[in-house]
CSV table of C-alpha atoms in Angstrom, one decimal:
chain,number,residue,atom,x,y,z
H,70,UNK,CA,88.5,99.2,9.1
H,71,UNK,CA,91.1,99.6,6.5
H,72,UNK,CA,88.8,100.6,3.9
H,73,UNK,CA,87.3,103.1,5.9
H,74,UNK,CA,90.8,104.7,7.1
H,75,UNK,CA,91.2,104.4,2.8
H,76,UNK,CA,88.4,106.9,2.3
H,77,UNK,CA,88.9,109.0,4.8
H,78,UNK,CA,92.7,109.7,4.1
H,79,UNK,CA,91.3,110.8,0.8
H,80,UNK,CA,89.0,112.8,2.4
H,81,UNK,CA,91.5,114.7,4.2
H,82,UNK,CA,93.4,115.4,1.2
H,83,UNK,CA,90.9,116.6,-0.9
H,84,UNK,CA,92.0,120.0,-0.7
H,85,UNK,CA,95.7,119.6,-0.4
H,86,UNK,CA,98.0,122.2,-3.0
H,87,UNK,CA,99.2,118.8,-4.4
H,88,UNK,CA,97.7,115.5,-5.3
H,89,UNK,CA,99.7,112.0,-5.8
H,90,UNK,CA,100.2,108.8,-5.1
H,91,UNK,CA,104.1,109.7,-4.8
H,92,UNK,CA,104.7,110.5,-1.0
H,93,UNK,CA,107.2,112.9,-1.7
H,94,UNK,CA,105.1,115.2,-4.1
H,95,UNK,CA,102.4,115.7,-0.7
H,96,UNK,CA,105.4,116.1,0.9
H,97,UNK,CA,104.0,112.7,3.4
H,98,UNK,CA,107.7,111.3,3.8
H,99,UNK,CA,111.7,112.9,5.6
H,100,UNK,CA,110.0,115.3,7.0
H,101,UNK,CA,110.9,116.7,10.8
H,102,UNK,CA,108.8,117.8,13.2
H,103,UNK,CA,108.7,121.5,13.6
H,104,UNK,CA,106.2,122.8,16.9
H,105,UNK,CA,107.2,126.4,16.5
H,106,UNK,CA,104.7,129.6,15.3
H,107,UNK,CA,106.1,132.6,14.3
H,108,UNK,CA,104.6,135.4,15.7
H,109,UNK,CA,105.5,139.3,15.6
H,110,UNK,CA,103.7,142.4,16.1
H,111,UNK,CA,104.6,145.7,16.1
H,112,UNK,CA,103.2,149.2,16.3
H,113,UNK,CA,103.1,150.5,12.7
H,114,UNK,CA,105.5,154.0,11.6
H,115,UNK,CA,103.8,153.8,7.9
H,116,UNK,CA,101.2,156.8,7.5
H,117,UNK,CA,98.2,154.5,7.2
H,118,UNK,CA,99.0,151.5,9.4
H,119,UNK,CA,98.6,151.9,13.4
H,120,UNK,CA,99.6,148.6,14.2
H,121,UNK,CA,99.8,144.8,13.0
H,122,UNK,CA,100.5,141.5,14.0
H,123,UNK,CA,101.2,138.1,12.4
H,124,UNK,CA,101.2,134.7,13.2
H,125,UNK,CA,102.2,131.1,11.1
H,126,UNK,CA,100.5,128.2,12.4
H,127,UNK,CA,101.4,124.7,11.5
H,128,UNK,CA,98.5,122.4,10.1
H,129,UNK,CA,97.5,118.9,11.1
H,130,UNK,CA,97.6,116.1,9.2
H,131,UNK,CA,96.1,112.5,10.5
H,132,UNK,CA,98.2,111.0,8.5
H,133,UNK,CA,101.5,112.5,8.9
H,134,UNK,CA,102.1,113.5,12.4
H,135,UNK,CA,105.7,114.2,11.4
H,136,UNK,CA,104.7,117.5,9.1
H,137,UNK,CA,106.0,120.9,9.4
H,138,UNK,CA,105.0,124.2,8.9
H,139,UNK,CA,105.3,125.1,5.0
H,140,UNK,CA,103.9,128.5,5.3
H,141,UNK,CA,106.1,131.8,5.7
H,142,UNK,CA,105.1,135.6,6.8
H,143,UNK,CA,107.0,138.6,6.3
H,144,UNK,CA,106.8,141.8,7.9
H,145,UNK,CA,109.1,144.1,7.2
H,146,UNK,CA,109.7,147.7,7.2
H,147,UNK,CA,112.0,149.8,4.9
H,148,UNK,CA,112.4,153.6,6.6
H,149,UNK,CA,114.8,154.8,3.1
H,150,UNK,CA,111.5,154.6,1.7
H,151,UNK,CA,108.8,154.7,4.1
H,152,UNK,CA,107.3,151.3,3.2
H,153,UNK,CA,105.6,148.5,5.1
H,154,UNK,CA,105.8,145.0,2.9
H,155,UNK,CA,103.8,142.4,4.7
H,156,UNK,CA,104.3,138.8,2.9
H,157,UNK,CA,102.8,135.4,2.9
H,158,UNK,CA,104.2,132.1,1.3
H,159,UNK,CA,102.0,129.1,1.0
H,160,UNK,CA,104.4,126.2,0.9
H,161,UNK,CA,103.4,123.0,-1.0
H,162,UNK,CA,104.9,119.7,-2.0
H,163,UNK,CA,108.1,117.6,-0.3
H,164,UNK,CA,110.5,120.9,-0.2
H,165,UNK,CA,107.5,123.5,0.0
H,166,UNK,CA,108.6,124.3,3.6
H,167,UNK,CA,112.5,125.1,2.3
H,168,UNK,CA,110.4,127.0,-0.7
H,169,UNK,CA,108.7,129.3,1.4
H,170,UNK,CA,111.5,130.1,3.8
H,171,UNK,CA,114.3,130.9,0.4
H,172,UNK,CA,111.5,133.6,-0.7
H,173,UNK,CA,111.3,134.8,3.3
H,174,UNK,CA,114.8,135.2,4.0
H,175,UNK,CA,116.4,136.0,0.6
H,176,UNK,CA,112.8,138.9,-0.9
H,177,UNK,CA,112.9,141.9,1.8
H,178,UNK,CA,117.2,142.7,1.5
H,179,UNK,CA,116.6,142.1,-2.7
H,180,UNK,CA,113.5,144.2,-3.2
H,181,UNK,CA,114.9,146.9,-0.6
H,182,UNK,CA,118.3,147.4,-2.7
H,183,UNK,CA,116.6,147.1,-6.4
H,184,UNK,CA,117.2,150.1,-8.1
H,185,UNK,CA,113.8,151.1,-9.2
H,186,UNK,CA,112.7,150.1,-5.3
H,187,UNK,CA,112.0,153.7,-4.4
H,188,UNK,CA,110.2,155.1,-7.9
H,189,UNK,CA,108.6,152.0,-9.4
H,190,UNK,CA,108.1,149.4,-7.1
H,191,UNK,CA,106.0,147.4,-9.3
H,192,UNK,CA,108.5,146.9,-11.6
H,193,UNK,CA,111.1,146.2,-8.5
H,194,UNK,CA,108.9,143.4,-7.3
H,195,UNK,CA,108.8,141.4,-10.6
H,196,UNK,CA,112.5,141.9,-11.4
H,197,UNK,CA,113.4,140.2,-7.7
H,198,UNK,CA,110.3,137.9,-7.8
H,199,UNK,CA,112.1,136.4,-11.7
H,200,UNK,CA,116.0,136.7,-10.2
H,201,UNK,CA,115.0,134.6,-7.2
H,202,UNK,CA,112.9,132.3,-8.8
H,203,UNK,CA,115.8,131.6,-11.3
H,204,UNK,CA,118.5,131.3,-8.3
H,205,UNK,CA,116.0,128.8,-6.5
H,206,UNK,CA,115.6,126.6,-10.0
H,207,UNK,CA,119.3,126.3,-9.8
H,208,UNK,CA,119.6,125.0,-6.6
H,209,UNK,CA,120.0,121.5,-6.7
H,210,UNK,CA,119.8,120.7,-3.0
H,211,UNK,CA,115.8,122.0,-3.4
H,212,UNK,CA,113.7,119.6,-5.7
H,213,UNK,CA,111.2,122.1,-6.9
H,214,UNK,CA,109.4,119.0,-9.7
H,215,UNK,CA,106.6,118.9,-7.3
H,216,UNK,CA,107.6,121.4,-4.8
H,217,UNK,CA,106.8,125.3,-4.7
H,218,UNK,CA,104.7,127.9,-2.6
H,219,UNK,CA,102.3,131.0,-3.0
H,220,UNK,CA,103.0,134.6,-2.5
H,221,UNK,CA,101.2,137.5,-1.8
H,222,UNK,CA,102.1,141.0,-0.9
H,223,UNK,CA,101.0,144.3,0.3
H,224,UNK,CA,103.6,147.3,0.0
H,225,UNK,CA,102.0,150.3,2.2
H,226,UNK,CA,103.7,153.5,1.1
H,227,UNK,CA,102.0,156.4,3.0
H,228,UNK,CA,98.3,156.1,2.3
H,229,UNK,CA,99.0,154.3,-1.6
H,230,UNK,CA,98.3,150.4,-0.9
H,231,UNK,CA,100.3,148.2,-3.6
H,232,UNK,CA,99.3,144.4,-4.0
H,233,UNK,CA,101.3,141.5,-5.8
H,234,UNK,CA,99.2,138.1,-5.7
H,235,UNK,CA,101.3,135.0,-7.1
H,236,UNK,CA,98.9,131.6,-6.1
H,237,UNK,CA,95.6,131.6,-3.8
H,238,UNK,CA,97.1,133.2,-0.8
H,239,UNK,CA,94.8,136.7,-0.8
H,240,UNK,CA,94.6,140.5,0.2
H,241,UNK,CA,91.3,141.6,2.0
H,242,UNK,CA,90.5,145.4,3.2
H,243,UNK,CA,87.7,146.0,5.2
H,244,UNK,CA,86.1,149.9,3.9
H,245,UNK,CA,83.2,151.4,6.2
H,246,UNK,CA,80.5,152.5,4.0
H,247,UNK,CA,77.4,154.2,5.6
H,248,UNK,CA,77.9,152.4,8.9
H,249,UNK,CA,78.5,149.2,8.1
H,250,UNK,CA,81.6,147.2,7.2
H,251,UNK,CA,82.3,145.8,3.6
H,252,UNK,CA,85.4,143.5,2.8
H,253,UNK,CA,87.0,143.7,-0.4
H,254,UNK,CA,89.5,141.4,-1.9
H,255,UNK,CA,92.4,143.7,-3.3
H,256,UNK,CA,93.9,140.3,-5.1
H,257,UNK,CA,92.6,138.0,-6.8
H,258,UNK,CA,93.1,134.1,-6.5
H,259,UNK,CA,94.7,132.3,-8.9
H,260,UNK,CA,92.4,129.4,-9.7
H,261,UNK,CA,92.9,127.1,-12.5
H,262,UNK,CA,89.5,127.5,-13.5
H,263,UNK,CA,89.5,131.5,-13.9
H,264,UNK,CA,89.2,131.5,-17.5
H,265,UNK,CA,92.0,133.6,-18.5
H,266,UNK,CA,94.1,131.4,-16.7
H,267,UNK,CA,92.6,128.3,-17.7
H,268,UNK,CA,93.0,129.3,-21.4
H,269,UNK,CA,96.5,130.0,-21.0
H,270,UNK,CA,96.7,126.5,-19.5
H,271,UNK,CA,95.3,125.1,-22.0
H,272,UNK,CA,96.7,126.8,-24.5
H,273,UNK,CA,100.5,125.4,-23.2
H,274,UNK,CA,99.0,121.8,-23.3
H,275,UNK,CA,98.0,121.5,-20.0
H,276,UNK,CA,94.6,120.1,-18.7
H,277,UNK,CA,92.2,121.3,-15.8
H,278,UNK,CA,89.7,119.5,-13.9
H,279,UNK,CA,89.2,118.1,-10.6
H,280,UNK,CA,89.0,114.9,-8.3
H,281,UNK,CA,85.9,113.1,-8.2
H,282,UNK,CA,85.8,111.3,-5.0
H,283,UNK,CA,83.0,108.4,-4.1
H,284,UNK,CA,81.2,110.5,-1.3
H,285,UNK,CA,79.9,112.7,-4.6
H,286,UNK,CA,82.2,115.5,-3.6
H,287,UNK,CA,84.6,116.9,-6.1
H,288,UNK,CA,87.6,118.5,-5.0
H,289,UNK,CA,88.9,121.5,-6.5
H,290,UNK,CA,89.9,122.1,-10.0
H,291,UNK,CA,93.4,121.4,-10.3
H,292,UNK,CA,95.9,121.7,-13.4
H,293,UNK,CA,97.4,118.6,-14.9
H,294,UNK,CA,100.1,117.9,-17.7
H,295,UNK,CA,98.9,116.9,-20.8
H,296,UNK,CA,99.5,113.5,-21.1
H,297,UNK,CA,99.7,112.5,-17.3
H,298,UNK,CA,97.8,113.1,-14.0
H,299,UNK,CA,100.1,115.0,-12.3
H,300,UNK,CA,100.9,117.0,-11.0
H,301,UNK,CA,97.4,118.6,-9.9
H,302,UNK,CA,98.2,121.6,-8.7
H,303,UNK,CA,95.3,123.4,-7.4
H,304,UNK,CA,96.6,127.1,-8.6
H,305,UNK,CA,97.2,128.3,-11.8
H,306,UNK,CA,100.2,130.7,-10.4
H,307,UNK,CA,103.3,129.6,-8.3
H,308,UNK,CA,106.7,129.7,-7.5
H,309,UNK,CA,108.8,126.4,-8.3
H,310,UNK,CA,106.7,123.4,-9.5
H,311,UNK,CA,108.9,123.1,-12.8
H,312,UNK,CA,106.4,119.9,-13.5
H,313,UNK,CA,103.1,122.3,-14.0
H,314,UNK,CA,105.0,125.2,-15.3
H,315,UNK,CA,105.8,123.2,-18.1
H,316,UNK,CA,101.7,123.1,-18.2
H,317,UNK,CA,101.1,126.6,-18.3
H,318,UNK,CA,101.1,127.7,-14.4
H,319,UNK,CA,102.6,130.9,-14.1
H,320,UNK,CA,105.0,132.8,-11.9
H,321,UNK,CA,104.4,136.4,-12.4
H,322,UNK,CA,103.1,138.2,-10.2
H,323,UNK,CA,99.4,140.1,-10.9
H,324,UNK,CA,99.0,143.6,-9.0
H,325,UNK,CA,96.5,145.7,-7.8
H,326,UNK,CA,96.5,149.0,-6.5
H,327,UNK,CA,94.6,151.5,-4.4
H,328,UNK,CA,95.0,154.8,-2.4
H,329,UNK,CA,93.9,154.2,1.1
H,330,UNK,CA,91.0,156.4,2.8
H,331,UNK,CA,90.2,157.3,6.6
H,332,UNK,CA,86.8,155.1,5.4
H,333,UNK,CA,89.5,152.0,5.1
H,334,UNK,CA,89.7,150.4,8.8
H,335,UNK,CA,91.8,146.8,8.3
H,336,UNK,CA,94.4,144.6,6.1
H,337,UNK,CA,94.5,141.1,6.2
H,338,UNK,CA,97.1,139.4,4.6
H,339,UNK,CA,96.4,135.0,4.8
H,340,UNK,CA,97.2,132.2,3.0
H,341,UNK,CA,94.4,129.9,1.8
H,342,UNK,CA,94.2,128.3,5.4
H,343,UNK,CA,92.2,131.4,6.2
H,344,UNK,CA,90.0,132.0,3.7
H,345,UNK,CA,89.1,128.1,2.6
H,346,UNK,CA,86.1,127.9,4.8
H,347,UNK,CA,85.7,131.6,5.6
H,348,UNK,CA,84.2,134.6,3.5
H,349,UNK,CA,85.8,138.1,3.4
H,350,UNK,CA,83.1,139.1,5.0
H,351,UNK,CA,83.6,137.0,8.5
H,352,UNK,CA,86.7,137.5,8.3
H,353,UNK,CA,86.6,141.2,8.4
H,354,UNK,CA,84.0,140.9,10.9
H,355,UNK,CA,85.9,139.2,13.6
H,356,UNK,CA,88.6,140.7,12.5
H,357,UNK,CA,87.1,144.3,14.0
H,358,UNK,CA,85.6,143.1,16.9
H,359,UNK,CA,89.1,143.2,18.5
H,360,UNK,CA,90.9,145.8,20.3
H,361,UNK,CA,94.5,145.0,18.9
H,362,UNK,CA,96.1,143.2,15.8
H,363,UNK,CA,97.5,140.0,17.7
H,364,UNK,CA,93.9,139.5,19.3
H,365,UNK,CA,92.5,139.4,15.6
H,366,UNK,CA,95.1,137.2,14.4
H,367,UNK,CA,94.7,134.4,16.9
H,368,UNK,CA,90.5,134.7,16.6
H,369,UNK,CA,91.0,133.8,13.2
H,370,UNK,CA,93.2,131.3,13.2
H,371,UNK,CA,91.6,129.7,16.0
H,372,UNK,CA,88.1,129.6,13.7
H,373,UNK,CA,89.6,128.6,10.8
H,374,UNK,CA,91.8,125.1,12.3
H,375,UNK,CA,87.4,124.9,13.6
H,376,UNK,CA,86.2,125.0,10.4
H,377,UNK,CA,88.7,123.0,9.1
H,378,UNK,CA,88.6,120.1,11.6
H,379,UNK,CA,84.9,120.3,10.8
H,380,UNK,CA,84.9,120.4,7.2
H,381,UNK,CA,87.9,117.9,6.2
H,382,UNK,CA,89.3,116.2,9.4
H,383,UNK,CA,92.7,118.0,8.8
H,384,UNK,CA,94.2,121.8,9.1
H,385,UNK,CA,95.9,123.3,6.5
H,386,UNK,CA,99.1,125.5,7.6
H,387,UNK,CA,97.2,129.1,8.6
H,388,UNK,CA,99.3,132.4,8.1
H,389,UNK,CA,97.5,135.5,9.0
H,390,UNK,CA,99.1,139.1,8.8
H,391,UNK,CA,96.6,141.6,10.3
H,392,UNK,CA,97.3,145.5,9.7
H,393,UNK,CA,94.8,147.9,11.6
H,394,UNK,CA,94.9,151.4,9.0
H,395,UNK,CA,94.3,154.9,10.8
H,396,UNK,CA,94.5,157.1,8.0
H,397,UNK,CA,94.2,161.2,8.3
């Protein structure tokens, strides 16, 4: 019945980036239809990385069979410096896909030929992350009102593990202590209800709270302008989206870092299609049950479009870098 298909569709987007009436901000309307996964691996010349694979997978959406793939992976290597950068992009909104693939084509040859590239890469990555940002904003022919994506990064520099975490894409290693496996997140998510980034939301007159929906689920917390529902972003950290920037979400980049160990066994780089239904832990779990990087990849991706067809009757886009570490 009508009403039926009502509450489902609202179902299935409980957990979108973006919430609207306004086709264009879930990016529901133009869009053409794009079949094709990206997939690379590649045996690893960094100290502590043996091998890794990666693989986008485009969602599915009931209700827009017409959507394309708004996620992006980098994997790059830069031999001046001895680096590995693995990157994901989490595209949201109408021009989320176009988002995403800006940051993938135009970040490695940037953050490669910054100045401070080789002896403070840190500082390298937030000076490109800002130039590109402002470039994009520029760019009339990409509506970034409703439109941005995620980013998160791992630079692997001999055994020294660097992370940059912009959105709810995250960073897990998986560290053997006393036989056993334990799965750390080396980012953290950038949630609107994290209270340091809630209070600075709040604090630039924004407002955060989530959907209630009739079944007596709520959806996540999501961060709304002041005076308005929209545009209900559900991170407090993104590229683009002018409209919730001007509500206190964030582009810069938060980092992490840590100096790799022969005790650390896997990387796994994903956006939130990944880790929405599935802990650290099983993730690392099925993750080392496989003999090679591109095996891992496609186990998880393959649970996680079950867990999502289970859990919301759609699939968010699933990008998952995996990085097997062998360090002496």
């Amino acid at each position: 019945s009508e009403g039926k298909s009502a509450e489902n569709l609202g179902r299935t987007r409980r957990r979108l980036s973006v919430v609207s009436d306004n086709k264009l901000v879930e990016g529901l309307s133009g869009l053409q239809t794009e079949d094709k996964e990206t997939i690379e691996q590649e045996d690893g010349n960094v100290t502590a990385v043996s091998a890794f694979a990666g693989v986008s997978k485009k969602g599915y959406a009931p209700y827009n069979p017409r959507k394309k793939n708004q996620d992006a992976l980098i994997m790059c290597e830069d031999d001046s410096t001895g680096s590995l950068l693995l990157c994901v992009f989490d595209g949201h909104g109408e021009a989320g896909d176009s988002v995403a693939q800006f940051f993938k084509r135009e970040f490695p040859t940037n953050l490669f030929a910054h100045d401070l590239w080789a002896e403070d890469p840190t500082q390298a990555i937030t000076d490109v992350i800002g130039a590109l940002e402002e470039r994009l904003l520029a760019d009339s022919s990409v509506d970034t009102e409703f439109s941005g994506t995620t980013a998160v990064m791992s630079v692997v520099r001999g055994n020294e593990l660097l992370v940059a975490n912009i959105g709810d894409s995250r960073i897990t290693v998986a560290t053997e202590e006393n036989g056993s496996i334990v799965a750390t997140a080396v980012s953290d998510d950038h949630k609107p209800d994290r209270p340091d980034e809630e209070a600075r939301i709040v604090a630039a007159g924004g407002r955060v709270f989530a959907v209630e929906y009739d079944d007596g689920v709520d959806g996540p917390p999501r961060v709304w302008l002041g005076h308005m529902d929209v545009p209900g972003l559900a991170m407090s950290r993104s590229l683009g989206d002018t409209v919730a920037h001007s509500a206190g979400v964030s582009s810069v980049p938060e980092f992490s870092s840590r100096t790799l160990t022969s005790a650390d066994k896997a990387l796994v780089v994903a956006s939130d299609g990944l880790w929405e239904f599935m802990t650290d832990a099983e993730v690392m779990d099925m993750c080392l049950t496989c003999d090679e990087p591109r095996r891992a990849v496609d186990t998880l991706i393959m649970e996680a479009n079950s867990r999502w067809m289970r859990e919301e009757q759609v699939i968010d886009d699933t990008t998952v870098i995996v990085a097997f570490l062998e360090v002496a």
